[in-house]
PDB file of C-alpha atoms in Angstrom:
ATOM      1  CA  MET A  16    -201.272  34.361 -51.045  1.00 68.00           C
ATOM      2  CA  ASP A  17    -200.637  35.328 -54.772  1.00 90.00           C
ATOM      3  CA  LYS A  18    -203.711  34.281 -56.710  1.00 92.00           C
ATOM      4  CA  GLU A  19    -202.449  35.633 -60.157  1.00 90.00           C
ATOM      5  CA  ARG A  20    -199.367  33.573 -59.726  1.00 87.00           C
ATOM      6  CA  ASP A  21    -201.177  30.530 -58.652  1.00 90.00           C
ATOM      7  CA  PHE A  22    -203.576  30.932 -61.649  1.00 89.00           C
ATOM      8  CA  ALA A  23    -200.767  31.232 -64.033  1.00 83.00           C
ATOM      9  CA  ILE A  24    -199.115  28.108 -62.715  1.00 85.00           C
ATOM     10  CA  LEU A  25    -202.281  26.153 -63.088  1.00 88.00           C
ATOM     11  CA  SER A  26    -203.172  27.504 -66.387  1.00 83.00           C
ATOM     12  CA  LEU A  27    -199.536  26.685 -67.723  1.00 82.00           C
ATOM     13  CA  PHE A  28    -199.873  23.178 -66.232  1.00 84.00           C
ATOM     14  CA  LEU A  29    -203.187  22.345 -67.657  1.00 83.00           C
ATOM     15  CA  GLY A  30    -202.753  24.201 -70.766  1.00 78.00           C
ATOM     16  CA  SER A  31    -199.597  22.560 -71.866  1.00 81.00           C
ATOM     17  CA  GLY A  32    -199.817  18.919 -70.575  1.00 81.00           C
ATOM     18  CA  ILE A  33    -196.315  19.046 -68.990  1.00 88.00           C
ATOM     19  CA  ARG A  34    -195.563  16.933 -65.884  1.00 89.00           C
ATOM     20  CA  VAL A  35    -195.387  18.564 -62.443  1.00 90.00           C
ATOM     21  CA  ASN A  36    -191.668  17.827 -62.151  1.00 90.00           C
ATOM     22  CA  GLU A  37    -191.310  19.552 -65.752  1.00 91.00           C
ATOM     23  CA  LEU A  38    -193.160  22.476 -64.522  1.00 90.00           C
ATOM     24  CA  THR A  39    -191.169  22.947 -61.233  1.00 90.00           C
ATOM     25  CA  ASN A  40    -187.990  22.851 -63.273  1.00 90.00           C
ATOM     26  CA  LEU A  41    -189.011  25.735 -65.693  1.00 91.00           C
ATOM     27  CA  SER A  42    -187.334  29.157 -65.509  1.00 92.00           C
ATOM     28  CA  LEU A  43    -188.347  32.372 -67.371  1.00 91.00           C
ATOM     29  CA  ARG A  44    -185.814  31.824 -69.966  1.00 94.00           C
ATOM     30  CA  ASP A  45    -187.768  28.590 -70.945  1.00 94.00           C
ATOM     31  CA  LEU A  46    -190.816  30.644 -71.876  1.00 90.00           C
ATOM     32  CA  ASP A  47    -191.016  31.945 -75.471  1.00 91.00           C
ATOM     33  CA  SER A  48    -194.058  34.256 -75.372  1.00 87.00           C
ATOM     34  CA  GLU A  49    -193.768  35.371 -79.041  1.00 90.00           C
ATOM     35  CA  GLU A  50    -194.105  31.719 -80.417  1.00 90.00           C
ATOM     36  CA  LYS A  51    -196.317  30.638 -77.459  1.00 87.00           C
ATOM     37  CA  GLN A  52    -193.998  27.778 -76.536  1.00 90.00           C
ATOM     38  CA  ILE A  53    -192.016  26.426 -73.679  1.00 91.00           C
ATOM     39  CA  HIS A  54    -188.725  24.518 -73.657  1.00 94.00           C
ATOM     40  CA  VAL A  55    -188.931  21.636 -71.420  1.00 94.00           C
ATOM     41  CA  LEU A  56    -186.534  19.074 -70.149  1.00 91.00           C
ATOM     42  CA  ARG A  57    -188.250  15.697 -70.335  1.00 90.00           C
ATOM     43  CA  LYS A  58    -187.698  12.566 -68.406  1.00 86.00           C
ATOM     44  CA  GLY A  59    -184.342  11.100 -69.453  1.00 89.00           C
ATOM     45  CA  GLY A  60    -182.893  14.513 -70.223  1.00 89.00           C
ATOM     46  CA  LYS A  61    -184.652  14.822 -73.580  1.00 92.00           C
ATOM     47  CA  LYS A  62    -185.223  18.501 -74.564  1.00 93.00           C
ATOM     48  CA  ASP A  63    -188.563  19.259 -75.965  1.00 93.00           C
ATOM     49  CA  VAL A  64    -190.671  22.160 -77.112  1.00 94.00           C
ATOM     50  CA  VAL A  65    -194.484  22.339 -76.092  1.00 90.00           C
ATOM     51  CA  ALA A  66    -197.093  24.718 -77.399  1.00 87.00           C
ATOM     52  CA  VAL A  67    -199.163  26.624 -74.871  1.00 79.00           C
ATOM     53  CA  THR A  68    -202.616  26.989 -75.755  1.00 70.00           C
ATOM     54  CA  PRO A  69    -204.072  30.614 -75.274  1.00 66.00           C
ATOM     55  CA  GLN A  70    -206.319  31.629 -72.625  1.00 62.00           C
ATOM     56  CA  ILE A  71    -209.925  31.870 -73.314  1.00 64.00           C
ATOM     57  CA  THR A  72    -211.665  34.677 -71.623  1.00 60.00           C
TER      58      THR A  72
END
């Protein structure tokens, strides 16, 4: 098992508020780490940009 990968997936899911289906359709090119945003294809084909909250350590 890859705990780091699983933690990253859960953190993105919980920190962004996107739906599970939107999460499963993401690819690396959808992530904008400089702007801390992800580009999501919403229900109905609508494109959206979602802010990702930084991880608090």
